[in-house]
XYZ file of C-alpha atoms in Angstrom:
185
model
C -8.665 18.481 -6.361
C -12.416 16.462 -5.045
C -13.331 13.111 -7.488
C -16.548 11.688 -7.201
C -16.816 8.697 -4.890
C -18.874 6.301 -7.184
C -21.255 3.490 -5.885
C -22.158 0.697 -7.751
C -25.375 2.286 -9.272
C -23.282 5.531 -10.238
C -19.877 4.161 -11.541
C -19.515 3.751 -15.011
C -20.894 0.717 -16.484
C -17.219 -1.067 -16.932
C -16.354 -0.640 -13.617
C -19.070 -2.420 -11.960
C -18.575 -5.574 -11.698
C -15.243 -5.098 -10.398
C -17.179 -2.154 -7.936
C -19.284 -5.616 -6.913
C -16.349 -7.857 -6.928
C -15.047 -5.774 -4.211
C -17.746 -5.592 -2.370
C -17.964 -8.975 -2.024
C -14.507 -9.522 -0.841
C -13.991 -6.661 2.151
C -17.843 -6.311 2.266
C -17.956 -2.392 1.424
C -16.039 -0.389 -0.910
C -13.300 0.807 0.036
C -13.718 4.967 -1.052
C -9.947 4.506 -2.941
C -12.235 2.274 -5.414
C -14.909 4.367 -5.978
C -12.878 6.805 -6.912
C -10.432 4.604 -9.359
C -13.765 3.930 -10.738
C -13.841 6.858 -12.698
C -11.848 4.842 -14.707
C -12.383 1.694 -15.533
C -9.139 1.058 -16.547
C -7.216 2.581 -13.612
C -9.495 0.377 -11.445
C -8.922 -2.700 -13.689
C -5.073 -1.765 -13.132
C -5.297 -1.346 -9.217
C -7.540 -4.922 -8.612
C -4.959 -6.609 -11.053
C -2.204 -5.504 -9.562
C -3.833 -6.326 -6.083
C -4.531 -9.597 -7.343
C -0.851 -10.704 -8.637
C 0.146 -9.580 -5.445
C -1.657 -13.085 -3.658
C 1.248 -15.308 -5.788
C 4.024 -12.841 -4.257
C 6.805 -14.757 -1.924
C 6.169 -12.165 1.081
C 3.959 -12.812 3.659
C 0.732 -11.042 4.338
C 1.947 -8.965 7.360
C 5.512 -8.599 5.108
C 3.186 -6.634 2.456
C 1.604 -4.782 4.916
C 4.516 -3.020 6.365
C 5.564 -2.324 2.891
C 2.398 -0.464 1.857
C 2.461 1.312 5.741
C 5.604 2.568 4.426
C 6.187 3.498 1.010
C 1.830 5.324 1.684
C 3.842 7.367 4.921
C 7.118 8.236 2.659
C 4.574 9.725 0.007
C 2.330 10.948 2.278
C -0.979 9.329 1.845
C -3.079 9.389 4.657
C -6.095 7.375 3.408
C -3.170 4.134 2.497
C -2.035 4.494 5.840
C -4.414 4.150 8.006
C -5.576 1.656 5.397
C -2.827 -0.709 5.637
C -2.349 0.069 9.089
C -6.295 -1.781 9.223
C -5.566 -4.295 6.971
C -1.937 -5.246 9.303
C -4.229 -5.481 11.899
C -6.296 -8.043 10.383
C -2.776 -10.629 9.099
C -1.122 -9.865 12.791
C 1.475 -7.910 11.138
C 3.307 -6.819 15.131
C 1.995 -3.779 16.305
C 5.597 -2.553 16.874
C 6.455 -2.969 13.163
C 3.222 -1.714 11.949
C 4.384 1.511 14.432
C 7.550 2.385 13.440
C 6.824 2.065 9.653
C 3.812 4.446 10.638
C 6.236 7.133 12.047
C 8.455 6.420 9.452
C 11.362 5.205 11.948
C 13.475 2.283 12.379
C 11.786 -1.529 13.348
C 13.062 -3.630 15.984
C 12.876 -6.214 14.103
C 16.049 -7.163 12.075
C 14.340 -8.560 8.854
C 11.427 -6.128 8.854
C 13.859 -3.664 8.856
C 15.540 -4.675 6.164
C 12.572 -4.543 4.079
C 11.077 -1.772 5.051
C 14.521 0.389 4.384
C 14.424 -1.465 0.721
C 10.645 -0.459 0.075
C 11.559 3.557 1.086
C 15.190 3.236 -1.158
C 13.018 1.719 -3.897
C 11.119 5.330 -3.853
C 13.599 7.398 -2.988
C 15.651 6.337 -5.352
C 13.035 5.518 -8.122
C 14.364 2.250 -8.764
C 17.756 3.480 -9.438
C 19.095 1.508 -6.539
C 22.965 1.225 -5.498
C 24.590 -2.461 -5.292
C 24.294 -1.676 -1.023
C 20.699 -1.591 -1.136
C 20.229 -5.108 -2.773
C 23.052 -6.735 -0.680
C 21.156 -5.327 2.839
C 18.015 -6.957 1.609
C 19.736 -10.554 0.713
C 21.868 -10.514 3.654
C 18.203 -10.141 5.746
C 16.924 -12.913 3.745
C 15.799 -11.911 0.530
C 16.149 -12.685 -2.955
C 15.626 -11.056 -5.948
C 11.822 -12.316 -6.631
C 11.431 -11.040 -2.945
C 12.493 -7.798 -4.791
C 10.655 -7.741 -7.633
C 7.618 -8.481 -5.239
C 8.482 -5.089 -3.063
C 8.564 -3.731 -6.503
C 5.575 -4.392 -7.555
C 3.487 -3.490 -4.041
C 5.342 0.260 -4.355
C 4.073 0.449 -8.232
C 0.874 -0.165 -6.220
C 1.046 1.735 -3.317
C 2.394 4.666 -6.038
C -1.127 4.516 -8.089
C -3.064 4.403 -4.918
C -1.186 7.564 -2.603
C -1.529 9.264 -5.964
C -4.883 9.163 -6.323
C -5.456 10.140 -3.041
C -2.999 12.962 -3.276
C -5.557 13.683 -6.584
C -9.092 13.015 -5.388
C -8.592 13.659 -1.639
C -10.636 10.505 -0.968
C -12.405 10.636 1.850
C -11.498 8.220 5.070
C -13.538 5.002 4.978
C -15.258 4.581 8.319
C -13.424 1.107 8.743
C -10.165 2.680 8.685
C -10.797 5.870 10.841
C -9.303 4.175 14.049
C -6.071 4.351 11.910
C -6.590 7.471 10.775
C -2.323 9.075 10.520
C -1.388 12.516 9.963
C 1.338 13.418 7.688
C 2.070 16.372 9.597
C 2.910 14.028 12.866
C 3.509 11.364 11.004
C 1.686 9.058 13.685
């Protein structure tokens, strides 16, 4: 199903200030945000969670590993490509990004615990067992970090599902990191 990718000129009035703020932040309006602009509430929710994650205790690199792992698990080529691009910008370890894109274990023990925990949240729909949290904590994370992961999973679930529904076209800025669901890379 195809949805319009709104611009500042075509978006509903209530979405325009949000798109303008995104344009100023990113230098362009990502297609996902153009799609979300159809609903000012959905766009506001996405940007609100994304903005709140600026206060997360997870590093920008850790956040990108989670975003890639969740998006790969949910089969979202748009978000895997977008977050792989952002991961390079925040200097996330290339090997960890590549592993997360391929849904494979990460060599770094702590990042692997993070990736595995995020994927477990998605697969179990939040109904984790005690071992999942214990392994996560043994890697050096705490309950606050776990809640940050849940917030990222919520953000990526929203964007992944919107991209599935709308068949959001990949932005040129993310094209070098294109990801194909059929090969997982």
